[in-house]
Structures are given as C-alpha cells and as structure tokens.
C-alpha cells in the first residue's frame, strides 16, 4: 500500500508569548515542531504499513529548515521524505499550498491513502487536506478517530456531534485525523541517527512542473491585510471566603450584579 | 512579492526581530534583513518605528469579471429536521453585510425534505433561498454537497459566502473553494465590509489565538469564509417575513457517491455539542476520579449546558475525546464557561479564552486558569460544585 502523509513544520504556538508592554508576539526561543496532528497522521500511516505492508512517504512544503520536521518523521519510521521548497512558494495561502502539494503527490506516482492532521496549530485552517483531495479528484473523510483497512476499502469513524459517523470508501482516499486516533511513537535512537544521515530530496517549483500562476503569492486569492494582537483577558475577581458556601453565595451575587444571570 | 526592508530607512533598532513568528529577520551590519524563512505574514510591518518595512505588492492577473458576482450567501447547515444555530447567526451577520453592500441575502439549503425550513431562513433575514433536495443529501456527504453548492455558485454567482465553522462546514468549505478556485478564510471571528475596497474583511485568530489577522480576497469570486459558531448572536426572527424560493434540480446520483455512511454511533451520554452551546461546564484533573465527573454533569444538567473536559481528563479516560476543549480538542466560545478543577494549561486556554464569561473553581490560587477567569472561586471543587448546583437550581426555580 502506498501511503503519503502531509506534514507541516510549525512554531510551537503554546510557547508563543505576548510582550505585555509592546503587545506584540515574542518569537524568540519558540521551538519549531512537527504539527502535532501531522505526527499523529504519521503514526497512523506506520500502523497501517505494519498491518498491510507497503511504503510510507512524508511530504512537506516549507523553507529549507522544514527538513528537520521530515527527519523527525523518518526517525519515527517513515520510509522516505520529500521537501517541497522554493522561494516561489512563499506567501502561499491554503489554495496555493494545496496545489503545490497535490502537484507533488502526482509526481510521486500512484497513491492509495493520503493522511493529514486535522489542522495545523499555527493556522488552524483545516483546508489543505480537502484542497489536495479536490485537486487529485479523490474522495475525503475528515476528522477520523478510527481507521480500518480491509482490502481496498477504508472504514473510518468520523467525529460528529454526539458521536461518530462510520463511513466507508474505496481507496484512493484522503483522510484527516484527530488526536484520539493514535498516540505518536517516539523515534528510536537508531532511527534518529539514520534520519540525520539522510539527505532529503528538495523539489522546486520547476521540479514539480508547477503553474507559476497557481503557486506562492500569485496563486493565493487571500491576502493578509493586517496582523494585530488581540486584547488580552485581564484577571478577574478571586473569591476566597471562609467557607465554600459563602464563596458560592458571593459568586451568585457578583453574577447577578454583572447581569450575567 | 515579498516583504522588503528599505535599507536606507532602517535605523537598526531590531524591534522587528523578536516579533517575527518565523525567525525570518536577521540583523546584518546594523540593518534588518529578511531571510528565507519569511512567509510574508506581515507581522513585522506595524512594529517598525520608521516604516522601513513594506510589502511589495504584486500585479495580479485579473481572470474574472467580478461585477457579475452579487449578493451574500449563507450555507444553512441542518440535521435531524432542524436548522443548526450557526445558520441563523450567520444570516443575522450576513444581513448586515448585504445591507451595507446594497445587495441581497440568500440562504443555501441542501437536504432531503427540508423545504419547510425555508420559512425559518426567511424569518432570520434572507431575501432568497436556494433549495436543492434529494435522498442523496439526506445526511451530509462531501461529494454530494460540493456538487450541489458549486452548481449554485456557477449558476447564480454570489459575491460572498459564509459557512459555519463546524466539522461539516470545515469539510465542505475548502472542497468548494478549491473546485471554484477561490479564497477561503477559515474560522473567522469577525466580519465587516472594508470601507476602502468594498470587500468582505475577514478577521480570524491564528497562532493559537495569539494574533489576529484581517484578510481580504480581492481578485477572486466568490469571497468565502467559515465562521465560528457562537461569535454572532442569533437574530430576532420575524415569522411573517417571506422571500423567493428558488428550487434547483439535483445533479447528483446517490450511486455515484464514493463515501458511504454506514451508521452513526452515539457515544456521549451527556451533551457534547460544545461548539453550539451557550453554557459549558468543564471538568479536569482536579476532580480526582472519573466518578466525580457526575458533579460536573449535575451542574451542566441544571444549566442546560454542554459538558467539556480538559486534556488530562480525556487522556485519563474519564470522558470521550468528543468532550475535549483545547488546542487538540474543540475551540469553544460560549456565553458562560465554567472550569472545574482545571489548572488552565495554555493548550486549554487556547480553546476557551474567547468565552464571554469565564468562571473557574480551583484549590490553587496561583492556577493559570485564574489569569483568564472573570470570577474565580478558590476552593475544593468537590465541595463547591454541589453548592453551586443547588444555588443555580434555586435561582432557576425562582425565575419560573
């Protein structure tokens, strides 16, 4: 089975802090990580390979240092990695990113299963996976919490309202995964050493034969007009009366005063 | 097509270096230089005190006649015979945008036997309803809904489309946008008409809510966005209001659909529709053991609230993952969020800090949850919860 996992290198947004004086983002010291949902997708791919055989390839679009993210996936056990990197891809929105990735995947040859994380933690858009599936004319199942493959059929439990929709689809298919589907494994020491020695191939816009009007900024319909920091929540009122009963009474009174209830 | 530092204007203050989310600015010979990590997000632009950093605009090839595209559309998500709340919220907000543009507001209703819901869509402010019906739309299906939606776009050419940022909305939006090759702004929390360009100005959080971005889609139509449930109020409905019902034939055959729904598994015993909830009561590790979640559920029951859980509580197996609030779970913005025994890890805060009012109960007065809480009770959550439940029961009885 041919599996391709799309991964993104992201700044660890939980480490991002706001400068309280200037009210700006502090990037210093914020580590770059593999998007946590994508790491889960890699784990799912490895589990399926262990069950059904085949090959797991990981692909990422990003600046040259995104190869670190791909090396981490190789260290986890992925067979091959490809980095899509070119200044011409810079400033891509989700439409242009999905185009670049789907064009690259076409170049990789026939694929049975494309796995993506449900979204990236920096942009949170959840759009690139469906965009890739659309460009490749492939069906999609998003928010997968369980996946089972039997022959050429994929069965997925998809997160939905009070439970799961059980869906079935013949491969090829693109599936995005949620956190509860699997716990990503840690890379082995041997795997890490091997990954560090691996030279990851880099494909440019020319290598994938991309239409220059559909990549990077020219291929991106959306434009960021302004970036600003939201007003931060300020600390409210702490209630610590002598007894819990008194604290609760105080809270009810404050909620009433503020006309919240 | 790049972010450029005017080397003559740059005074070498390095104010831009730490604000870059991607570490893409270096200081070389006392001047700021953009390196290859730049994603052109523009976060550095406003911090430069001498306006030395600017965005080089590119010539865009105009490929379509934008004047043909008129009107604001709202995707009316429905399930179980009911229009979901977010559809009404977006009709209310879409009405304002349409009025400002002097154009019409339409609802897009796709389903099986859903015609009678059109009256509700009119009541919430729509001038028109586009209706596509058939058994193939009985339950949401990506392929079927995409074909129907794209057909409507090509026939009737709207200027802007609002879709609720629910699981289904976020599944459908990018598929439709990719097919018609337009821009889609994800998970917006504010909408307006940009006075200068008359375009929809989409405002959305990024970086786990650490920054906000204003986004435009200048050269492509329709302009599309998914919008978070609960950020806008449901408009007052006028059931006497009517409009034009436009029925469009389905182009989908049920046997052509590749993804088939086999069954629906209900796993949540308590309400886990967190995105649509007005009130959420969430429990965390401070509850000590799974049985104690009953105290959280009791309060939720009295308040008619959904039940949330921290990552710690879900990882411990106390609650199914569908209840999880936070970066790896659901992002919520209810009117009232009550955090019970949740310390408030940054990942949790990222998922709930846009709530209108936050109430926290925790025994540790230094818990980070209190930094975002409007009201915080310092105390034993297991002692406080039953008292609070009793108070709210009394309050509710008094209101009746």
XYZ file of C-alpha atoms in Angstrom:
661
model
C 0.000 0.000 0.000
C 1.288 3.442 -0.929
C 0.697 5.975 1.838
C 1.638 9.645 1.694
C 1.499 11.793 4.820
C 1.487 15.578 4.513
C 3.262 17.320 7.385
C 3.898 20.929 8.308
C 6.608 22.417 10.451
C 5.034 24.896 12.844
C 6.185 27.128 15.658
C 5.064 25.614 18.945
C 2.209 28.044 19.466
C 1.879 27.059 23.103
C 5.342 28.563 23.668
C 4.482 31.828 21.949
C 4.199 34.686 24.391
C 2.951 38.214 24.141
C 5.159 41.132 25.120
C 2.973 42.772 27.766
C 4.399 46.238 27.128
C 4.509 46.368 23.358
C 1.600 43.928 22.945
C 3.464 42.045 20.248
C 4.292 38.425 19.626
C 7.564 37.169 21.102
C 9.023 34.556 18.783
C 12.439 34.252 20.416
C 13.063 30.855 21.921
C 9.941 29.344 20.391
C 10.851 25.897 19.045
C 9.776 24.614 15.642
C 7.957 21.312 15.844
C 6.137 18.863 13.620
C 2.485 19.896 13.713
C 1.121 17.577 16.449
C -1.823 16.375 14.360
C 0.519 15.552 11.456
C 2.690 13.484 13.767
C -0.414 11.517 14.660
C -1.071 11.039 10.920
C 2.463 9.643 10.553
C 1.764 7.224 13.406
C -1.465 6.066 11.732
C 0.438 5.540 8.474
C 3.120 3.482 10.225
C 0.491 1.332 11.941
C -1.229 0.647 8.621
C 2.091 -0.229 6.993
C 2.807 -2.652 9.833
C -0.555 -4.343 9.202
C -0.754 -4.270 5.429
C 2.784 -3.694 4.191
C 3.743 -1.042 1.684
C 5.521 2.250 1.951
C 5.071 5.462 3.943
C 6.327 8.666 2.375
C 6.135 12.033 4.074
C 5.971 15.318 2.225
C 6.216 18.875 3.428
C 6.191 22.291 1.838
C 8.214 24.911 3.617
C 11.532 26.701 3.968
C 14.774 24.619 3.920
C 14.759 24.075 7.688
C 11.418 22.222 7.393
C 13.648 19.240 6.548
C 14.113 18.933 10.340
C 10.410 18.103 10.633
C 10.731 15.499 7.879
C 13.770 13.973 9.614
C 11.707 13.530 12.739
C 9.121 11.614 10.688
C 11.876 9.460 9.181
C 13.190 8.797 12.688
C 9.698 7.605 13.645
C 9.911 5.089 10.828
C 8.714 6.685 7.580
C 10.431 5.215 4.521
C 11.065 8.349 2.530
C 10.671 12.100 2.778
C 10.424 14.864 0.217
C 10.672 18.573 0.856
C 8.909 20.985 -1.478
C 10.849 24.192 -1.162
C 11.305 27.214 -3.352
C 11.141 30.970 -2.803
C 8.390 30.936 -5.421
C 6.138 29.059 -2.953
C 6.468 31.845 -0.341
C 3.329 33.611 0.793
C 1.098 30.726 -0.275
C -2.373 30.545 1.219
C -4.233 27.253 1.570
C -5.323 27.140 -2.086
C -1.778 27.617 -3.405
C -0.359 25.221 -0.792
C -2.862 22.509 -1.701
C -1.987 22.988 -5.379
C 1.769 22.678 -4.765
C 1.345 19.588 -2.586
C -1.136 17.838 -4.865
C 1.074 18.500 -7.894
C 3.995 16.985 -5.976
C 1.967 13.958 -4.940
C 1.019 13.374 -8.578
C 4.713 13.321 -9.390
C 5.257 10.706 -6.671
C 3.159 8.177 -8.580
C 0.018 6.252 -7.651
C -1.091 6.662 -4.033
C -3.679 4.624 -2.119
C -4.042 6.696 1.008
C -3.191 10.316 1.819
C -3.145 11.159 5.514
C -3.128 14.658 7.014
C -3.566 16.044 10.503
C -6.991 17.627 11.006
C -5.394 21.072 11.041
C -2.091 22.839 11.762
C -1.770 24.539 15.124
C -0.388 27.791 13.684
C -3.007 28.491 11.029
C -5.795 26.181 12.278
C -7.415 26.267 8.846
C -8.036 22.534 8.182
C -8.183 23.387 4.464
C -5.095 21.935 2.839
C -6.120 18.269 3.166
C -9.506 18.746 1.439
C -7.810 21.034 -1.123
C -5.318 18.291 -2.023
C -8.108 15.712 -2.294
C -10.093 18.013 -4.581
C -7.120 18.648 -6.875
C -6.443 14.925 -7.142
C -10.132 14.122 -7.660
C -10.041 11.926 -4.577
C -12.804 11.497 -2.004
C -12.119 12.746 1.506
C -13.037 11.800 5.052
C -12.145 14.391 7.679
C -11.846 14.182 11.492
C -11.109 10.452 11.592
C -10.970 8.998 15.097
C -10.552 5.392 13.938
C -9.419 3.817 10.697
C -9.577 0.236 9.451
C -8.440 -1.015 6.078
C -9.846 -4.178 4.550
C -8.640 -4.968 1.056
C -9.227 -1.805 -0.943
C -11.796 -0.359 1.448
C -11.168 2.175 4.198
C -13.601 2.329 7.108
C -13.456 5.435 9.260
C -15.178 6.651 12.402
C -15.593 10.375 11.797
C -16.076 12.758 14.728
C -19.540 14.197 14.586
C -21.839 15.928 17.080
C -22.630 13.366 19.803
C -20.594 10.542 18.366
C -19.136 9.149 15.209
C -20.282 8.661 11.640
C -18.998 5.342 10.376
C -18.004 5.884 6.746
C -16.684 3.573 4.092
C -14.813 4.377 0.935
C -12.702 2.582 -1.626
C -9.126 3.742 -1.947
C -7.616 6.046 -3.028
C -8.907 8.438 -0.375
C -7.624 11.386 1.663
C -8.229 11.142 5.404
C -7.539 13.759 8.093
C -7.073 12.541 11.657
C -7.909 13.821 15.136
C -5.837 13.337 18.254
C -7.726 10.414 19.731
C -6.934 8.103 16.786
C -3.394 7.250 17.940
C -0.517 8.237 20.189
C 2.583 9.031 18.113
C 5.573 6.820 18.854
C 8.925 8.197 19.926
C 11.726 7.992 17.397
C 14.287 5.303 18.185
C 17.932 6.248 18.674
C 18.851 4.178 15.640
C 16.071 5.773 13.610
C 17.199 9.251 14.610
C 20.810 8.557 13.673
C 19.749 7.164 10.322
C 17.396 10.089 9.683
C 20.142 12.573 10.474
C 22.348 10.996 7.846
C 19.589 11.071 5.234
C 19.791 13.703 2.546
C 16.184 14.733 1.960
C 15.417 15.474 -1.689
C 14.203 19.008 -2.301
C 11.764 19.643 -5.128
C 11.453 23.134 -6.540
C 8.540 24.674 -8.415
C 10.252 23.735 -11.674
C 10.826 20.142 -10.486
C 7.120 19.577 -9.931
C 6.183 21.407 -13.123
C 4.002 23.856 -11.215
C 1.996 26.522 -13.000
C 3.644 29.657 -11.634
C 0.307 31.476 -11.557
C -1.041 28.925 -9.067
C 1.783 28.917 -6.501
C 3.065 31.312 -3.873
C 1.565 34.730 -3.596
C 0.303 34.998 -7.194
C -1.666 31.771 -6.691
C -3.171 32.861 -3.380
C -6.594 34.511 -3.562
C -6.448 35.617 0.069
C -4.240 38.447 1.260
C -3.351 39.280 4.806
C -4.183 42.935 5.191
C -3.181 43.415 8.805
C -1.877 41.381 11.744
C -2.645 42.547 15.246
C -2.607 41.227 18.766
C -5.983 40.706 20.375
C -6.764 42.421 23.623
C -5.702 40.080 26.350
C -8.154 38.988 29.002
C -7.395 40.635 32.264
C -7.575 38.763 35.510
C -10.980 38.976 37.116
C -12.032 38.652 40.683
C -10.822 35.923 43.016
C -13.312 34.714 45.589
C -11.963 33.068 48.710
C -14.435 33.397 51.577
C -14.216 31.465 54.827
C -16.479 28.633 53.701
C -17.320 27.224 50.302
C -20.966 28.157 50.918
C -20.003 31.792 51.405
C -17.814 31.753 48.286
C -20.690 30.370 46.211
C -23.075 32.972 47.632
C -20.572 35.696 46.747
C -20.246 34.370 43.205
C -24.017 34.322 42.726
C -24.212 37.889 43.965
C -21.420 39.037 41.613
C -23.021 37.265 38.642
C -26.302 38.958 39.487
C -24.644 42.370 39.837
C -22.945 41.981 36.456
C -26.328 40.897 34.975
C -24.763 37.656 33.738
C -27.655 35.790 35.314
C 6.034 39.641 -3.967
C 7.952 39.928 -0.786
C 8.409 41.716 2.474
C 11.166 44.236 1.963
C 13.274 46.303 4.343
C 14.206 49.676 2.949
C 17.880 49.623 3.925
C 18.162 53.412 3.804
C 15.250 53.979 6.150
C 16.174 51.144 8.580
C 17.681 52.545 11.754
C 18.822 49.169 13.040
C 16.663 49.235 16.164
C 15.898 45.470 15.759
C 12.331 45.915 17.028
C 11.121 43.692 14.191
C 13.386 40.726 15.006
C 11.533 39.291 18.018
C 8.025 39.825 16.607
C 8.626 37.651 13.567
C 6.756 34.403 14.181
C 9.146 32.533 11.878
C 12.571 33.882 12.906
C 12.919 35.329 9.436
C 14.613 38.628 10.293
C 18.360 38.869 10.964
C 20.440 41.908 11.833
C 23.325 42.303 9.396
C 25.689 45.294 9.556
C 23.247 47.119 11.761
C 20.299 46.683 9.405
C 17.353 44.296 9.367
C 17.472 41.684 6.626
C 14.671 39.286 5.700
C 15.858 35.696 5.335
C 14.399 32.685 3.557
C 12.115 31.727 6.448
C 9.806 34.627 5.593
C 6.223 33.614 4.930
C 5.150 37.198 4.183
C 2.673 37.262 7.033
C 3.352 40.948 7.648
C 3.599 40.723 11.449
C 6.752 42.908 11.305
C 5.137 45.759 9.379
C 3.367 47.595 12.206
C 6.266 47.411 14.693
C 8.807 49.275 12.588
C 9.029 52.766 14.093
C 10.260 54.340 10.847
C 8.080 52.417 8.379
C 11.100 50.909 6.689
C 9.404 47.534 6.193
C 6.863 47.219 3.442
C 5.095 44.638 1.378
C 5.876 44.663 -2.286
C 2.504 44.208 -3.937
C 2.373 42.054 -6.999
C 0.459 42.510 -10.164
C -2.401 40.078 -10.085
C -3.824 38.740 -13.282
C -7.488 39.619 -13.348
C -9.158 36.493 -14.602
C -12.808 37.077 -13.971
C -15.473 39.688 -14.318
C -16.086 40.431 -10.663
C -19.064 42.675 -11.316
C -21.151 39.642 -12.261
C -20.943 38.387 -8.684
C -23.546 39.848 -6.365
C -25.176 39.051 -3.058
C -24.231 37.401 0.199
C -24.970 33.711 0.743
C -25.187 31.690 3.927
C -24.890 27.907 3.955
C -27.806 26.619 6.031
C -26.495 23.570 7.846
C -29.271 21.296 9.025
C -29.549 17.964 10.754
C -32.346 15.969 12.298
C -35.025 18.229 10.819
C -33.583 21.400 12.321
C -31.561 24.327 11.087
C -28.373 24.488 13.149
C -27.945 27.614 15.263
C -24.907 28.814 13.355
C -27.031 29.185 10.199
C -29.240 31.740 11.950
C -26.248 33.517 13.460
C -24.691 33.895 10.011
C -27.971 35.068 8.463
C -28.045 37.827 11.076
C -24.498 38.883 10.293
C -24.908 38.289 6.542
C -27.921 40.628 6.583
C -25.692 43.449 7.832
C -23.081 42.805 5.144
C -25.720 42.582 2.403
C -27.381 45.816 3.555
C -24.072 47.626 3.586
C -23.365 46.441 0.042
C -26.945 47.142 -1.040
C -27.242 43.535 -2.232
C -29.474 40.590 -1.400
C -29.007 37.912 1.236
C -29.681 34.295 0.326
C -29.675 31.032 2.223
C -28.408 27.847 0.595
C -30.491 24.925 1.760
C -29.365 21.466 0.690
C -31.023 18.347 2.115
C -33.772 15.769 1.856
C -37.292 17.011 2.643
C -36.051 20.317 4.010
C -38.255 22.725 2.043
C -40.267 23.733 5.078
C -37.096 25.030 6.760
C -37.003 27.812 4.153
C -39.573 29.795 6.166
C -37.147 29.866 9.091
C -34.367 31.071 6.825
C -36.561 33.924 5.619
C -37.539 34.680 9.206
C -33.867 35.147 10.079
C -33.400 37.714 7.326
C -32.859 36.017 3.945
C -34.381 37.514 0.784
C -33.965 34.294 -1.154
C -33.490 30.604 -0.509
C -31.758 28.325 -3.000
C -33.089 24.821 -2.415
C -31.544 21.580 -3.645
C -33.264 18.411 -2.490
C -32.941 14.678 -2.899
C -32.259 11.459 -0.980
C -28.554 11.853 -1.795
C -28.490 14.811 0.619
C -30.227 13.008 3.465
C -27.061 13.105 5.522
C -24.123 15.427 4.922
C -21.838 13.995 2.238
C -18.785 15.896 0.971
C -19.150 14.940 -2.686
C -22.899 15.437 -2.963
C -22.942 18.780 -1.153
C -19.906 20.049 -3.088
C -21.511 19.282 -6.439
C -24.771 20.980 -5.419
C -23.025 24.019 -3.943
C -20.674 24.525 -6.895
C -23.602 24.224 -9.297
C -25.415 27.012 -7.437
C -22.302 29.219 -7.438
C -21.839 28.789 -11.170
C -25.500 29.476 -11.901
C -26.167 32.385 -9.574
C -22.720 33.928 -8.865
C -22.676 35.269 -5.301
C -20.132 37.855 -4.159
C -19.586 36.273 -0.754
C -20.397 33.005 1.025
C -20.499 32.388 4.771
C -20.272 28.836 6.083
C -20.407 27.794 9.744
C -17.031 26.546 11.016
C -18.485 23.235 12.191
C -16.942 19.861 11.298
C -19.163 19.637 8.221
C -18.705 23.306 7.284
C -14.950 22.952 7.521
C -15.161 19.803 5.401
C -17.320 21.404 2.704
C -15.801 24.914 2.539
C -12.288 24.007 1.365
C -13.603 21.465 -1.115
C -15.940 24.011 -2.739
C -13.319 26.773 -2.657
C -10.723 24.513 -4.290
C -13.182 23.483 -7.001
C -14.107 27.047 -7.950
C -10.525 28.159 -7.191
C -11.242 30.950 -4.812
C -10.024 32.052 -1.401
C -11.467 30.702 1.827
C -10.806 32.319 5.138
C -11.035 29.779 7.953
C -12.638 30.104 11.344
C -13.421 33.820 11.290
C -14.487 35.592 14.449
C -15.434 38.931 12.914
C -16.762 40.169 9.589
C -17.180 43.595 8.074
C -17.099 45.429 4.777
C -13.755 47.119 4.178
C -14.732 50.753 3.519
C -11.923 51.289 1.033
C -12.294 48.252 -1.214
C -15.933 47.258 -0.511
C -14.629 43.722 0.030
C -15.547 41.472 2.927
C -12.910 41.905 5.629
C -12.467 38.556 7.334
C -10.940 38.641 10.801
C -9.548 35.447 12.257
C -7.301 34.280 15.071
C -4.040 32.473 14.300
C -1.163 31.079 16.309
C -3.484 29.530 18.864
C -5.269 32.846 19.310
C -2.050 34.761 19.993
C -2.518 37.004 16.978
C -5.428 38.154 14.830
C -5.348 38.677 11.078
C -7.540 40.759 8.765
C -7.841 39.062 5.399
C -9.205 40.127 2.008
C -9.910 38.188 -1.168
C -9.549 40.934 -3.798
C -9.465 39.281 -7.216
C -11.439 36.062 -6.846
C -15.149 35.420 -6.508
C -16.971 34.342 -4.552
C -15.186 35.509 -1.421
C -15.595 32.662 1.046
C -15.168 32.174 4.771
C -16.025 29.768 7.524
C -17.230 31.485 10.676
C -17.113 30.120 14.199
C -20.417 29.258 15.789
C -21.462 31.410 18.752
C -19.475 34.528 17.858
C -22.557 36.239 16.483
C -25.965 36.459 18.097
C -28.945 34.735 16.571
C -31.109 37.498 15.033
C -34.666 38.118 16.206
C -36.891 36.112 13.861
C -39.830 37.577 12.021
C -42.053 34.643 11.039
C -44.166 36.903 8.783
C -41.169 37.627 6.608
C -41.080 35.764 3.287
C -38.893 35.708 0.235
C -38.246 33.986 -3.045
C -37.743 30.224 -3.033
C -35.519 29.092 -5.902
C -35.622 25.334 -6.459
C -32.675 23.872 -8.315
C -32.585 20.307 -9.610
C -30.003 17.946 -8.151
C -27.120 16.846 -10.344
C -26.011 14.070 -8.014
C -26.874 10.384 -8.244
C -26.734 8.555 -4.944
C -24.997 5.550 -6.547
C -22.130 7.760 -7.729
C -21.118 8.787 -4.229
C -17.819 7.198 -3.230
C -18.033 7.757 0.510
C -20.925 5.889 2.095
C -22.351 6.394 5.548
C -22.725 3.028 7.272
C -24.064 4.050 10.659
C -23.973 6.733 13.321
C -22.536 5.782 16.688
C -23.656 7.858 19.651
C -21.022 7.736 22.362
C -21.661 10.785 24.507
C -24.051 10.188 27.367
C -24.067 13.876 28.238
C -24.261 16.826 25.869
C -21.020 17.203 23.905
C -22.202 19.712 21.273
C -19.661 22.150 22.634
C -19.413 24.439 19.603
C -23.125 25.214 19.695
C -23.515 25.509 23.459
C -24.414 28.729 25.285
C -23.010 27.374 28.521
C -20.263 24.810 29.026
C -19.265 23.189 32.303
C -15.849 21.530 32.030
C -14.023 19.212 34.376
C -10.321 18.490 34.793
C -7.864 16.521 36.814
C -8.870 18.351 39.987
C -11.942 16.102 40.124
C -9.561 13.312 41.226
C -11.535 10.383 39.845
C -13.951 9.664 36.998
C -16.955 9.158 39.285
C -16.634 12.768 40.390
C -17.476 13.948 36.867
C -21.073 13.361 37.962
C -20.835 16.627 39.922
C -19.887 18.483 36.722
C -22.707 16.799 34.821
C -25.205 17.660 37.558
C -24.372 21.353 37.246
C -24.493 21.113 33.435
C -27.920 19.471 33.673
C -29.323 22.293 35.796
C -27.859 24.932 33.459
C -28.800 23.107 30.253
C -25.109 23.214 29.468
C -22.769 21.041 27.416
C -20.084 19.079 29.251
C -16.429 19.749 28.460
C -13.244 18.137 29.678
C -9.589 19.046 29.868
C -6.999 17.052 28.002
C -5.874 15.482 31.285
C -9.388 14.218 31.984
C -9.743 12.811 28.454
C -6.292 11.217 28.481
C -7.165 9.577 31.794
C -10.204 8.059 30.077
C -12.747 9.894 32.233
C -14.574 11.315 29.211
C -14.626 10.518 25.466
C -12.423 12.716 23.261
C -15.503 14.456 21.807
C -15.735 16.419 25.063
C -12.198 17.767 24.954
C -11.758 21.539 24.977
C -8.432 22.999 23.935
C -5.904 23.138 21.192
C -6.060 19.437 20.344
C -9.777 19.244 21.067
C -12.529 21.719 20.327
C -12.354 25.504 20.270
C -15.352 26.949 22.039
C -16.796 30.373 22.740
C -19.917 30.043 24.872
C -21.586 32.826 26.846
C -20.509 31.191 30.106
C -17.654 28.743 30.599
C -17.282 27.097 33.985
C -13.903 25.391 34.545
C -13.985 22.899 37.415
C -10.692 21.607 38.720
C -8.865 22.667 35.558
C -5.450 24.232 36.138
C -5.508 26.040 32.795
C -2.623 24.817 30.660
C -2.008 27.151 27.740
C -3.415 24.498 25.369
C -6.684 24.559 27.290
C -6.809 28.365 27.406
C -6.313 28.491 23.620
C -9.560 26.564 23.223
C -11.819 28.572 25.520
C -10.466 32.041 26.250
C -12.870 33.660 23.756
C -15.801 32.738 26.023
C -17.855 35.755 27.143
C -17.665 34.999 30.851
C -15.288 32.523 32.471
C -15.864 31.127 35.933
C -13.145 28.934 37.461
C -13.071 26.759 40.534
C -9.678 25.552 41.695
C -7.984 24.962 45.013
C -4.704 26.560 43.900
C -4.976 30.376 43.922
C -1.964 30.534 41.553
C -3.532 28.254 38.910
C -3.162 29.830 35.424
C -6.908 29.431 34.823
C -7.482 32.338 37.226
C -5.478 34.614 34.897
C -8.265 34.446 32.306
C -11.233 33.888 34.623
C -13.671 36.715 35.279
C -14.675 35.065 38.539
C -12.577 32.539 40.370
C -13.535 30.568 43.434
C -10.521 29.334 45.384
C -11.680 26.124 46.998
C -12.212 22.402 46.768
C -14.094 21.788 43.544
C -15.901 18.762 45.005
C -17.206 20.868 47.859
C -18.064 23.922 45.737
C -19.780 22.151 42.806
C -22.798 20.705 44.674
C -23.343 24.046 46.411
C -23.208 25.881 43.103
C -25.601 23.366 41.529
C -28.013 23.876 44.423
C -27.784 27.688 44.092
C -28.488 27.579 40.355
C -31.420 25.189 40.919
C -32.871 27.636 43.429
C -32.240 30.544 41.052
C -33.940 28.723 38.181
C -36.928 27.813 40.328
C -37.222 31.468 41.398
C -37.190 32.615 37.760
C -40.158 30.440 36.890
